[in-house]
PDB file of C-alpha atoms in Angstrom:
ATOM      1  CA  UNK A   9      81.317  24.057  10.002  1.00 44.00           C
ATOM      2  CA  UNK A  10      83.827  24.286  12.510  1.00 48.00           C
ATOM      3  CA  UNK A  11      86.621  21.454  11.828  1.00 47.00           C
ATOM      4  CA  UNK A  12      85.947  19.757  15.360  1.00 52.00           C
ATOM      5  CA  UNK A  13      82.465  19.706  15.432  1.00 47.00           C
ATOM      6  CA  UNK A  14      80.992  16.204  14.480  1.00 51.00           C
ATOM      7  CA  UNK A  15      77.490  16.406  12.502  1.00 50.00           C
ATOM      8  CA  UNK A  16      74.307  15.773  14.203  1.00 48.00           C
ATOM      9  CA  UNK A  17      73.173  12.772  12.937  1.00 50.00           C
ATOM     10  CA  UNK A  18      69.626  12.105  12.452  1.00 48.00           C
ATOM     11  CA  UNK A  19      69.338   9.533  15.001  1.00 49.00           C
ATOM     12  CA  UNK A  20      70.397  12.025  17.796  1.00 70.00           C
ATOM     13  CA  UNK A  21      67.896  14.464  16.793  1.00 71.00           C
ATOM     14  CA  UNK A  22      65.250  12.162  16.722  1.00 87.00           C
ATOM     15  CA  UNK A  23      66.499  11.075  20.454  1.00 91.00           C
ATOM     16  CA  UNK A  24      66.366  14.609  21.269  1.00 92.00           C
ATOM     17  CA  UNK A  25      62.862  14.869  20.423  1.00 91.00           C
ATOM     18  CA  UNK A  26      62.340  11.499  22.024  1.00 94.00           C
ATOM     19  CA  UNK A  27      64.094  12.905  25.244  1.00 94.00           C
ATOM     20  CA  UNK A  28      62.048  16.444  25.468  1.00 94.00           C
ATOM     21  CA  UNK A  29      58.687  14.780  24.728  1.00 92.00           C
ATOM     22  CA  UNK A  30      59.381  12.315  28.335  1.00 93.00           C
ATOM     23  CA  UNK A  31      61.347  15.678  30.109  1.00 93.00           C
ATOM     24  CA  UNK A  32      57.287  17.312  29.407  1.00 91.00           C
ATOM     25  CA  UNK A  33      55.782  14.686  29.972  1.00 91.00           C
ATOM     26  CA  UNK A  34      57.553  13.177  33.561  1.00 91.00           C
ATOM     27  CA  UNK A  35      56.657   9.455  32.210  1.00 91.00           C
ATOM     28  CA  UNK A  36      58.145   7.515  29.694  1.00 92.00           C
ATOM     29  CA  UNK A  37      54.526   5.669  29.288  1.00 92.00           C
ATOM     30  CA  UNK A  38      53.005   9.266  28.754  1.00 91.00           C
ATOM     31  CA  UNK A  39      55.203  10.074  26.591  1.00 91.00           C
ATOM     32  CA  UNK A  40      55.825   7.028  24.569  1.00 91.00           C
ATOM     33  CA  UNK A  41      51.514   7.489  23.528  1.00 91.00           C
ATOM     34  CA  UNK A  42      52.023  10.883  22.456  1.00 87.00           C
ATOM     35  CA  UNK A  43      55.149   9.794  19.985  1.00 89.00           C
ATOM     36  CA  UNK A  44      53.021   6.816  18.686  1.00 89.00           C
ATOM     37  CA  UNK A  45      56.372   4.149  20.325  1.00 91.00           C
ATOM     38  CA  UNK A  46      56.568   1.944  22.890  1.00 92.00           C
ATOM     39  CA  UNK A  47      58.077   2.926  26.396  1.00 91.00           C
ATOM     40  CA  UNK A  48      60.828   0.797  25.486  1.00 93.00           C
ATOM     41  CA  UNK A  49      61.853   3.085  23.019  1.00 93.00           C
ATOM     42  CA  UNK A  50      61.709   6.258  24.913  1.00 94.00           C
ATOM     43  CA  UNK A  51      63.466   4.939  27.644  1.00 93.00           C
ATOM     44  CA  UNK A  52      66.229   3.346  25.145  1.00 94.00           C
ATOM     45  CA  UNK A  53      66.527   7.149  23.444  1.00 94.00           C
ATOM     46  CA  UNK A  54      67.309   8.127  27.123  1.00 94.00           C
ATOM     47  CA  UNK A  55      69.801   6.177  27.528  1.00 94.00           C
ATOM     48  CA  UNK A  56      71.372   6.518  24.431  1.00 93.00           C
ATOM     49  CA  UNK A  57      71.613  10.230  24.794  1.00 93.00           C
ATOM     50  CA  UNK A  58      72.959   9.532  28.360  1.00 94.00           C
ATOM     51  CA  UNK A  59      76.040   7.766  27.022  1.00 93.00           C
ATOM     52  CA  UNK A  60      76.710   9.564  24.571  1.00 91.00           C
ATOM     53  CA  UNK A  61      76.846  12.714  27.189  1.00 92.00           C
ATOM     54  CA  UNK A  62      78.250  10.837  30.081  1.00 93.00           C
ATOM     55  CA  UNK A  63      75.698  11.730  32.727  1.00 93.00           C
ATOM     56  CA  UNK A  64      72.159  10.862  34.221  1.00 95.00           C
ATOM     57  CA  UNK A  65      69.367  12.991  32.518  1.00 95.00           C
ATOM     58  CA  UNK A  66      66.777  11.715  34.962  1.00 95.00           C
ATOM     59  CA  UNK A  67      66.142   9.968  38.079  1.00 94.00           C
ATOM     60  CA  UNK A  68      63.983   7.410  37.322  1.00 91.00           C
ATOM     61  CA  UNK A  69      61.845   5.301  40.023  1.00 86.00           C
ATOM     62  CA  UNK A  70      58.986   2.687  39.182  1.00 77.00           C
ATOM     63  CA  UNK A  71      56.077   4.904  38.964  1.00 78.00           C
ATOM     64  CA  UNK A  72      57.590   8.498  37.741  1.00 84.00           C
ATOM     65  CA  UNK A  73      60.426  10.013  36.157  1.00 93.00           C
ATOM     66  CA  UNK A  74      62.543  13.557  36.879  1.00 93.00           C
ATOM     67  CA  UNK A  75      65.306  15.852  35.466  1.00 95.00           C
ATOM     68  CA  UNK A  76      68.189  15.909  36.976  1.00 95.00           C
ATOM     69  CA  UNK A  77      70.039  19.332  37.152  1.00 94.00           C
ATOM     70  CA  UNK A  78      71.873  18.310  34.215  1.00 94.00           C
ATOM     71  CA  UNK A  79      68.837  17.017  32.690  1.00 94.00           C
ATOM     72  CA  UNK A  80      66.855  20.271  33.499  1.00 93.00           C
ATOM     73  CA  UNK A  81      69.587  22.610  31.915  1.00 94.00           C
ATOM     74  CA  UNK A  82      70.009  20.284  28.645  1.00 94.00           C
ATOM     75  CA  UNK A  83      66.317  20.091  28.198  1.00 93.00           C
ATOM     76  CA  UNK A  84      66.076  24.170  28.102  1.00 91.00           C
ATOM     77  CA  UNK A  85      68.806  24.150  25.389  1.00 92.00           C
ATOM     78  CA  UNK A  86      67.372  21.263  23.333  1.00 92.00           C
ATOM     79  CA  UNK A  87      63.759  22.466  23.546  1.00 88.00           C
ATOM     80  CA  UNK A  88      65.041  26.144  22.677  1.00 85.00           C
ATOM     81  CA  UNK A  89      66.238  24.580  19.353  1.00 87.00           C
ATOM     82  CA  UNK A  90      63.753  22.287  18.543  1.00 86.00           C
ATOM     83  CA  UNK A  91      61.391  25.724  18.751  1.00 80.00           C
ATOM     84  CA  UNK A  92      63.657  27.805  16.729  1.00 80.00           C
ATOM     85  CA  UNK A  93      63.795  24.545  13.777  1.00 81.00           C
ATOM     86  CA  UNK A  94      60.072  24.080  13.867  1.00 77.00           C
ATOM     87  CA  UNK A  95      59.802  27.717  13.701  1.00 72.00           C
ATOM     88  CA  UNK A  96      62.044  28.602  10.537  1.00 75.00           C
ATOM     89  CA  UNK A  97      59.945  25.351   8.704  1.00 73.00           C
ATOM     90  CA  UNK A  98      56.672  26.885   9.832  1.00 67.00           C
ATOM     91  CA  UNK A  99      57.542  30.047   8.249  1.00 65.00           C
ATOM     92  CA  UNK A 100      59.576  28.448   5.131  1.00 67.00           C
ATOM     93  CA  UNK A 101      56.349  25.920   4.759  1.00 61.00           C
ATOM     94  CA  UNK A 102      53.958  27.604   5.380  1.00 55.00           C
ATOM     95  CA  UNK A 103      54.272  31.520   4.542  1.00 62.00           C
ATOM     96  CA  UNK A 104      51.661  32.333   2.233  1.00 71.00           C
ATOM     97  CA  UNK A 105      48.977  29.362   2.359  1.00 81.00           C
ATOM     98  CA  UNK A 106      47.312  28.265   5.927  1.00 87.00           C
ATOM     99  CA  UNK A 107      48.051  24.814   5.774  1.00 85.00           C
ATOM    100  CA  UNK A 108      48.325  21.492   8.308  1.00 88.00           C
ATOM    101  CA  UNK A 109      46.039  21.439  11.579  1.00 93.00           C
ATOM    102  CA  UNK A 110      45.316  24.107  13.299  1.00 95.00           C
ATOM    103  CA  UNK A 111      44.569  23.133  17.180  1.00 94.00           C
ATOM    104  CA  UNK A 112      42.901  25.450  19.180  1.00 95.00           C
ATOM    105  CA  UNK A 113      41.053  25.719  22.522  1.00 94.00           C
ATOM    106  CA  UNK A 114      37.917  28.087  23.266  1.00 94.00           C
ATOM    107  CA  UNK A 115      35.703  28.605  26.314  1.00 91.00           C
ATOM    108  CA  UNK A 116      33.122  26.205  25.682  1.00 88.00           C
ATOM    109  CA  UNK A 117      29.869  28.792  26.114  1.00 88.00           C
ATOM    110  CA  UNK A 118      31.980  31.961  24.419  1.00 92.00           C
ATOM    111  CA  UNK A 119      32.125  29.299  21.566  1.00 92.00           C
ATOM    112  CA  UNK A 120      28.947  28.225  21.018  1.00 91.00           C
ATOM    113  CA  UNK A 121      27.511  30.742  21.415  1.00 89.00           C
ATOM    114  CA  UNK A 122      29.579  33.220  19.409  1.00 92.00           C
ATOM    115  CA  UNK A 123      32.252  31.768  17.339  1.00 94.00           C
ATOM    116  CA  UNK A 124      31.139  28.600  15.823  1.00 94.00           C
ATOM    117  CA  UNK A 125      29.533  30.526  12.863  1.00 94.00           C
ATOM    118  CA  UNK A 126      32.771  32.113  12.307  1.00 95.00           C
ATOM    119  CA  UNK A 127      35.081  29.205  12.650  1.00 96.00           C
ATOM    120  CA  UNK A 128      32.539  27.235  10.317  1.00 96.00           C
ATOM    121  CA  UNK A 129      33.444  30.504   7.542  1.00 96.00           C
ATOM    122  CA  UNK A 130      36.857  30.169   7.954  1.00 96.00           C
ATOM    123  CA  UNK A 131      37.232  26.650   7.600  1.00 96.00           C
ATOM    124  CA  UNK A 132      34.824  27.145   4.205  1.00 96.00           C
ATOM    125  CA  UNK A 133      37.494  29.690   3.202  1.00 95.00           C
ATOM    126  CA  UNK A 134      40.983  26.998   4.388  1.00 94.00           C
ATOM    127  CA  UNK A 135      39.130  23.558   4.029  1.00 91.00           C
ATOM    128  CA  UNK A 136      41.085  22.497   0.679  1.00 92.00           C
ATOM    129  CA  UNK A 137      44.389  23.089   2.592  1.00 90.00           C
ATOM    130  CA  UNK A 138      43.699  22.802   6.507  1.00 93.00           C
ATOM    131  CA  UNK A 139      42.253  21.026   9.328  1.00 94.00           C
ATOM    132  CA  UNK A 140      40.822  21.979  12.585  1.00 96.00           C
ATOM    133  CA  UNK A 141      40.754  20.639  15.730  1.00 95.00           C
ATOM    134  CA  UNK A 142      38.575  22.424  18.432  1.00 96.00           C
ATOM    135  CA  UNK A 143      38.808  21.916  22.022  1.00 93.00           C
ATOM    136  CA  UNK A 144      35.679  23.625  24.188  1.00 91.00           C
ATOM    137  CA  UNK A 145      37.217  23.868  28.001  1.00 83.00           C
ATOM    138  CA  UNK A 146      36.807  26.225  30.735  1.00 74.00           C
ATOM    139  CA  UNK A 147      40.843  24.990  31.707  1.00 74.00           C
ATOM    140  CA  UNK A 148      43.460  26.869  30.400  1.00 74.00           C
ATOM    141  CA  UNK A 149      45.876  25.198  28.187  1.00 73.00           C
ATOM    142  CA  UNK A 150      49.042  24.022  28.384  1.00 77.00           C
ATOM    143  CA  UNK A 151      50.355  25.113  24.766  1.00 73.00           C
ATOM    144  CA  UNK A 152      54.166  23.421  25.315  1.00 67.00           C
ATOM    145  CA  UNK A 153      52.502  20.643  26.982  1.00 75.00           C
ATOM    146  CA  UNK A 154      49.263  20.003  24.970  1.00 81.00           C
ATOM    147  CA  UNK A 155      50.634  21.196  21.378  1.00 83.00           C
ATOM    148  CA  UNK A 156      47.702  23.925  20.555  1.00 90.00           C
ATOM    149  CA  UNK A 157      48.731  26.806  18.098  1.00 93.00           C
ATOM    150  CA  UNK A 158      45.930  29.418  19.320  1.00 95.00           C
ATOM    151  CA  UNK A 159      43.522  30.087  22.735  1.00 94.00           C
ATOM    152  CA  UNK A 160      40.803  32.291  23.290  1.00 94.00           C
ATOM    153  CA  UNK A 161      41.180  33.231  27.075  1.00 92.00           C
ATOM    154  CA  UNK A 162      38.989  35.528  29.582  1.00 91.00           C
ATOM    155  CA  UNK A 163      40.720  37.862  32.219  1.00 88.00           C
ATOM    156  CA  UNK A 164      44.093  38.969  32.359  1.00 87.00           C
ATOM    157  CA  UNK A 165      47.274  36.690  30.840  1.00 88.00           C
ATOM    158  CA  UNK A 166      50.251  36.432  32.678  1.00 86.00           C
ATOM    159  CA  UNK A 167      52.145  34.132  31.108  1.00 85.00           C
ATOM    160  CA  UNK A 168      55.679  35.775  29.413  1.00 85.00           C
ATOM    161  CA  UNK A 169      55.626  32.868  26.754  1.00 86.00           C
ATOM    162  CA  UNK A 170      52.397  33.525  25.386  1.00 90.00           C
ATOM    163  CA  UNK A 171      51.593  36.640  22.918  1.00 93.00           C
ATOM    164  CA  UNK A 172      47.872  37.969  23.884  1.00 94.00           C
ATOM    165  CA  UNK A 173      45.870  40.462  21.560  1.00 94.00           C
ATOM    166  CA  UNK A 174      43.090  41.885  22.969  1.00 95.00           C
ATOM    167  CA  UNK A 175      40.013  40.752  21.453  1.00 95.00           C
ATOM    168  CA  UNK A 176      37.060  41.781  23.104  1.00 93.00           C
ATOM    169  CA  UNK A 177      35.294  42.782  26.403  1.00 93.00           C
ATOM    170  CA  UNK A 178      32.317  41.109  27.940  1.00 94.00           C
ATOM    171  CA  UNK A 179      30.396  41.376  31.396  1.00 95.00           C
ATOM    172  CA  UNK A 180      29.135  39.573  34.467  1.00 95.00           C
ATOM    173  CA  UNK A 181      25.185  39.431  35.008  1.00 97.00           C
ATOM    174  CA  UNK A 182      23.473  38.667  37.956  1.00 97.00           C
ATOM    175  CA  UNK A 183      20.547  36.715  36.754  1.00 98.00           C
ATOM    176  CA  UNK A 184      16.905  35.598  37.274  1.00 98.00           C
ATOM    177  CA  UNK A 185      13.710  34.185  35.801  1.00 98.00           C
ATOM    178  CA  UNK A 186      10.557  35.768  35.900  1.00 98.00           C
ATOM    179  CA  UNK A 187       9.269  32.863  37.164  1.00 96.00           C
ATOM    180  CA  UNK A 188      11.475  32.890  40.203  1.00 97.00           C
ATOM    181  CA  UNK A 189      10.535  35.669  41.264  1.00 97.00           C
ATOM    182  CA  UNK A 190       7.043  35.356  41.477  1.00 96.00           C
ATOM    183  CA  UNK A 191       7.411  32.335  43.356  1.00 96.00           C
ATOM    184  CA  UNK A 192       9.824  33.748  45.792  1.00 96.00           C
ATOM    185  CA  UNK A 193       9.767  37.430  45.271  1.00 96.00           C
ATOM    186  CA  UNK A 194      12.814  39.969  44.136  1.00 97.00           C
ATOM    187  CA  UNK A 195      15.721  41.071  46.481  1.00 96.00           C
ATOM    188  CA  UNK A 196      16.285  44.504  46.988  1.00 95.00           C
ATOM    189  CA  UNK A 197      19.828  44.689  47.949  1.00 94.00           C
ATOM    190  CA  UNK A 198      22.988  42.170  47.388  1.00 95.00           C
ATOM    191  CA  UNK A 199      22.714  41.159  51.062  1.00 93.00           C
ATOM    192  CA  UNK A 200      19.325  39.939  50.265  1.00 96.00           C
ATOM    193  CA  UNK A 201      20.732  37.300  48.103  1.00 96.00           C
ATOM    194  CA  UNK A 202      21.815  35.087  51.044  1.00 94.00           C
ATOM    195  CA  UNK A 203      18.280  34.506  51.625  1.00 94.00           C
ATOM    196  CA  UNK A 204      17.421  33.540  47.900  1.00 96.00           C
ATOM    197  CA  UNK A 205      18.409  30.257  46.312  1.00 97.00           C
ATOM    198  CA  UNK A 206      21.779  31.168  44.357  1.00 97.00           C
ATOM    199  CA  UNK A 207      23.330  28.536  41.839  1.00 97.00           C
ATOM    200  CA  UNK A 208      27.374  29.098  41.678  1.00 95.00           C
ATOM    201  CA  UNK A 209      29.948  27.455  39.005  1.00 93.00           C
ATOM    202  CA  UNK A 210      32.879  25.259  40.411  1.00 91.00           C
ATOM    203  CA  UNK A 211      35.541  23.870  37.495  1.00 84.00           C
ATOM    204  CA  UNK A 212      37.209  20.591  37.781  1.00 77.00           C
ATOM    205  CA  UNK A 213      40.149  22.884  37.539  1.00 73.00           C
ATOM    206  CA  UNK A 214      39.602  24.511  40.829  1.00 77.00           C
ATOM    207  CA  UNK A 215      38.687  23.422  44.593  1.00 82.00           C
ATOM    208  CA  UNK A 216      36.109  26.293  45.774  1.00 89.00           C
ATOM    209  CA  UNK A 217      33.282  27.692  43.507  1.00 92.00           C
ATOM    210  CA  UNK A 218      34.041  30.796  41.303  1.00 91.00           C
ATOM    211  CA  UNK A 219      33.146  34.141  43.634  1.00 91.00           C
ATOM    212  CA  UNK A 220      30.570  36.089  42.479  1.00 95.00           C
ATOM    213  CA  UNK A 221      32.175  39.794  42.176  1.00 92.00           C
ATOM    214  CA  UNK A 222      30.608  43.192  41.890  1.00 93.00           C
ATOM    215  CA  UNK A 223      31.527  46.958  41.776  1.00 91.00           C
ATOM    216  CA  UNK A 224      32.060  48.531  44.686  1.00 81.00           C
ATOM    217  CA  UNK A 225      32.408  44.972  46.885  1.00 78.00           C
ATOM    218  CA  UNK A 226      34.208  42.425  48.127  1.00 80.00           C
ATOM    219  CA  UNK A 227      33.374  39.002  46.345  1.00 85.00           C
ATOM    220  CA  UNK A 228      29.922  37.802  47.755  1.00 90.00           C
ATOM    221  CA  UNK A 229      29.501  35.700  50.984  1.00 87.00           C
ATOM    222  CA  UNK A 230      26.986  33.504  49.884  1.00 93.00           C
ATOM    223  CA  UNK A 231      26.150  29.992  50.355  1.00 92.00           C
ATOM    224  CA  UNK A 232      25.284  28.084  46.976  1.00 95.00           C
ATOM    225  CA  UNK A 233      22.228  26.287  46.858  1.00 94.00           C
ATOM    226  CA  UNK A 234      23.606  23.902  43.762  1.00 95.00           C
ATOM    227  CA  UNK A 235      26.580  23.966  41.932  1.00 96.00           C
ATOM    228  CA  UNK A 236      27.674  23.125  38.189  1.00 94.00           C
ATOM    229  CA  UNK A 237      30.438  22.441  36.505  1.00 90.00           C
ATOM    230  CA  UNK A 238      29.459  23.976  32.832  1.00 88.00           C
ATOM    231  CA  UNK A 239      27.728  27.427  32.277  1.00 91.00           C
ATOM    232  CA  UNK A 240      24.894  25.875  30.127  1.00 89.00           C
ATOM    233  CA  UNK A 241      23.588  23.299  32.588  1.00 92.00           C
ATOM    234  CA  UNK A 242      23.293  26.115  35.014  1.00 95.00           C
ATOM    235  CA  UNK A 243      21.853  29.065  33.017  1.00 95.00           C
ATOM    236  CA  UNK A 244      19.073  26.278  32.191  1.00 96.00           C
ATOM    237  CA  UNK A 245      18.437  25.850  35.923  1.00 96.00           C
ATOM    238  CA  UNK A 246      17.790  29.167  36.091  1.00 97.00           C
ATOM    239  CA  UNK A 247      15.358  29.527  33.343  1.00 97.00           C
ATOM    240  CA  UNK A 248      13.887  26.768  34.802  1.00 96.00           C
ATOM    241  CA  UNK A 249      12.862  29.045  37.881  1.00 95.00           C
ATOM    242  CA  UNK A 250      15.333  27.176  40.033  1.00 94.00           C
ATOM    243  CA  UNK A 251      17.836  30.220  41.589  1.00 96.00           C
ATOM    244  CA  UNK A 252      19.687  32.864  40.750  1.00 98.00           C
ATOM    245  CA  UNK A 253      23.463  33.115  39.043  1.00 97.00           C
ATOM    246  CA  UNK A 254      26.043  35.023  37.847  1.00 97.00           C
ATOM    247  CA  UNK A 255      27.122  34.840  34.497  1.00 96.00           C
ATOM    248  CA  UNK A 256      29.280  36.390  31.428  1.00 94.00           C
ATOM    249  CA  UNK A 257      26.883  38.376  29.060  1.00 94.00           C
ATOM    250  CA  UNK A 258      27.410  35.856  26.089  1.00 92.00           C
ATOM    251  CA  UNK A 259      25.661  33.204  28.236  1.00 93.00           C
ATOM    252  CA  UNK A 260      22.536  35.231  28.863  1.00 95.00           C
ATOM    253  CA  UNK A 261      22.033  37.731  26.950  1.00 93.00           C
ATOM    254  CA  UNK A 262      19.528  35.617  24.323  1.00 92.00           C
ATOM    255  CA  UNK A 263      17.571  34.825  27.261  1.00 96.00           C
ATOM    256  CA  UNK A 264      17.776  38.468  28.803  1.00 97.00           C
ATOM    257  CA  UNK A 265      16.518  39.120  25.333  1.00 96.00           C
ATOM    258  CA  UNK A 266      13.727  36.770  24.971  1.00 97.00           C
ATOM    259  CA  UNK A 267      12.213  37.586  28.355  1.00 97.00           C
ATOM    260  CA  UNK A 268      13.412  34.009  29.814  1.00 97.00           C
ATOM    261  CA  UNK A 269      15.662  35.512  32.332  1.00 98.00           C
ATOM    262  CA  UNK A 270      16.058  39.556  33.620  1.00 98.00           C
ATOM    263  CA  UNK A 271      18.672  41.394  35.127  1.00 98.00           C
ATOM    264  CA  UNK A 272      19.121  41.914  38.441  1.00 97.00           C
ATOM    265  CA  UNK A 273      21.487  44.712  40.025  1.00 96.00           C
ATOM    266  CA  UNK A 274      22.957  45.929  36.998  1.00 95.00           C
ATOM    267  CA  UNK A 275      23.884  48.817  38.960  1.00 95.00           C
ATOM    268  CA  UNK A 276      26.652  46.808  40.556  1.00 95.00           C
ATOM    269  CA  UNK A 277      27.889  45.236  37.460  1.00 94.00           C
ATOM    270  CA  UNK A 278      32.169  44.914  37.860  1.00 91.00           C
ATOM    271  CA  UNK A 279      33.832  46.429  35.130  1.00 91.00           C
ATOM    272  CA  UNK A 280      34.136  44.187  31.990  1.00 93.00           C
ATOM    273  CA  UNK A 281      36.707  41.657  31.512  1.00 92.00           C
ATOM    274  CA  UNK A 282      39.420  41.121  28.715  1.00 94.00           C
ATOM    275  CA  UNK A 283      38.844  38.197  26.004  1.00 94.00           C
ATOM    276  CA  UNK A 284      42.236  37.572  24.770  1.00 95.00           C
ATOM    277  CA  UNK A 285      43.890  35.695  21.575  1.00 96.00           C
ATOM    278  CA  UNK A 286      46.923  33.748  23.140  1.00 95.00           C
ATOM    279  CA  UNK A 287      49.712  32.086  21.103  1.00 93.00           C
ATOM    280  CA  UNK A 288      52.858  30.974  21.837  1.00 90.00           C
ATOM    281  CA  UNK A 289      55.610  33.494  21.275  1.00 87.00           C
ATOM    282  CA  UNK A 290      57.723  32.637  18.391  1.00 77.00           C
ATOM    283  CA  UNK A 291      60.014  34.625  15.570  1.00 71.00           C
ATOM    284  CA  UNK A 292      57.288  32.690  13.100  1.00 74.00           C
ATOM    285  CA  UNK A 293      54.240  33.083  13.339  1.00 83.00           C
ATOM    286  CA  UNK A 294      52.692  30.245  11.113  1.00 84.00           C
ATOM    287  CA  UNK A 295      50.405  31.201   7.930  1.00 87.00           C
ATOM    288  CA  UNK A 296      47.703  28.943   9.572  1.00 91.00           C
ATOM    289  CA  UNK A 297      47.325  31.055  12.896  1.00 93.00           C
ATOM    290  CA  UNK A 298      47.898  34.168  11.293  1.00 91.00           C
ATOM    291  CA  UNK A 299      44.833  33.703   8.880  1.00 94.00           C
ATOM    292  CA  UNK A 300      42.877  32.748  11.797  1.00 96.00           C
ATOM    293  CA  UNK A 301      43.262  35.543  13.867  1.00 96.00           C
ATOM    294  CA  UNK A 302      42.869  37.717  10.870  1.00 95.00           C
ATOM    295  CA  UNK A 303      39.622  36.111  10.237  1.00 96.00           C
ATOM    296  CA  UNK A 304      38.594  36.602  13.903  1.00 96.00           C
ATOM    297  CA  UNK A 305      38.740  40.096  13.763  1.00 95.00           C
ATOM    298  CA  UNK A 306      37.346  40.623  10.439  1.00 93.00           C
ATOM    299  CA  UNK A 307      34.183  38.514  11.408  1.00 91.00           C
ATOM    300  CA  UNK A 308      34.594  39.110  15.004  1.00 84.00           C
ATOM    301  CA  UNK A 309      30.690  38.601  16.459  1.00 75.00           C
ATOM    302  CA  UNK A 310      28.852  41.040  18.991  1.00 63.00           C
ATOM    303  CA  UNK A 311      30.384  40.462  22.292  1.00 63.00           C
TER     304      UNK A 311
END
């Protein structure tokens, strides 16, 4: 150690953590839950970490909190080494056994109707030295933010921070019930479906409904007749002889099977879209989300 440098002492590092947990969070409240503390103490690690540096690390006001310039470029440094210690105990912990929780987030209908078998034989195979906890959202995740180890995401990944394995590919169906379309017969061509009663999917996440997109064409002009917010509520409409949707493969394809909905246009299907495994990029990868994604692949389902 180099003669002039003064040892961290444990208190500082646990202000640190204290300090990057409100910098993520932009409220001491918000971040005082997530450490299990009171506000008091959050904001009293602040300020003890702005003495000791000299300068402000936020500008506070009565409803919200935000980095100074300062406090932006010591958060990058501090978080930057908080990764790199959790990653060398990850790897020195955790190397050969999965062990710990293992948080991870899934797209709700992709997971039940695929993966929950093979989650269930993994966590028969880890159970005696791990714990799951499963999100099902159609939002992405925040990993930094939200603390998940693994994602399952559909479509492309864009995000430098994140490593993404390809994992599958899967289609969109425009679908229909048989029952449908004797009441209110079959369109011939896509620019009949403005006259038929089409059901579209619109996530909290996002302000307009998702387009419905097909080869050869720009994203469909239509007007929906009803709109839901989860996959399974609407592919039930539709069996229910209510309208028409489009929908990934996974969703449908039992019913396609079973003669409870048919396919319409498959002609025009767009090409299929990438399901990736996302994790955060990191020297370490832990033993828990290694033997995961292992597992995925070994038992990966049709899709």
């Amino acid at each position: 150690m180099n003669a002039n440098m003064k040892p961290l002492q444990s208190l500082e590092l646990d202000d640190i953590q204290v300090f990057c947990r409100a910098a993520e969070s932009s409220s001491f409240t918000d971040a005082s839950i997530s450490l299990g503390v009171t506000p008091s103490a959050v904001s009293k690690a602040v300020q003890r970490l702005e003495k000791k540096l000299k300068l402000k690390l936020f500008y506070r006001s009565t409803r919200s909190i935000r980095l100074t310039e300062e406090g932006r470029s010591y958060y990058e440094t501090c978080r930057k080494s908080l990764e790199s210690i959790q990653e060398i105990e990850n790897h020195l912990l955790n190397n050969s056994v999965p062990r710990g929780t293992l948080r991870i987030s899934l797209p709700d209908s992709l997971a039940i109707n695929k993966l929950i078998p093979v989650i269930n034989g993994f966590m028969e195979k880890y159970d005696e030295t791990l714990k799951m906890e499963v999100f099902l959202s159609t939002a992405y995740v925040d990993f930094m933010r939200e603390n998940f180890d693994l994602a399952i995401r559909i479509g492309e990944v864009t995000d430098l921070n994140l490593v993404a394995r390809l994992y599958a590919r899967i289609e969109q169906k425009i679908v229909v019930s048989p029952e449908y379309l004797r009441k209110y017969g079959t369109p011939k061509s896509l620019s009949d479906l403005k006259n038929h009663k089409c059901i579209g999917l619109k996530f909290p996440s996002v302000s307009t409904p998702l387009p419905w997109k097909v080869k050869g064409e720009n994203a469909l002009n239509l007007d929906f007749a009803m709109l839901y917010n989860d996959p399974f509520g609407a592919v039930m409409s539709v069996i229910n002889g209510y309208g028409i949707i489009q929908l990934l493969d996974f969703t449908v394809d039992h019913a396609i099977a079973s003669g409870d909905l048919v396919e319409l246009f498959p002609e025009h299907r767009l090409e299929p879209l990438d399901v990736h495994i996302v994790y955060p990029s990191t020297k370490y990868v832990p033993a828990k989300v290694r033997a995961f994604i292992d597992y995925l692949f070994e038992h990966k389902p049709l899709l």
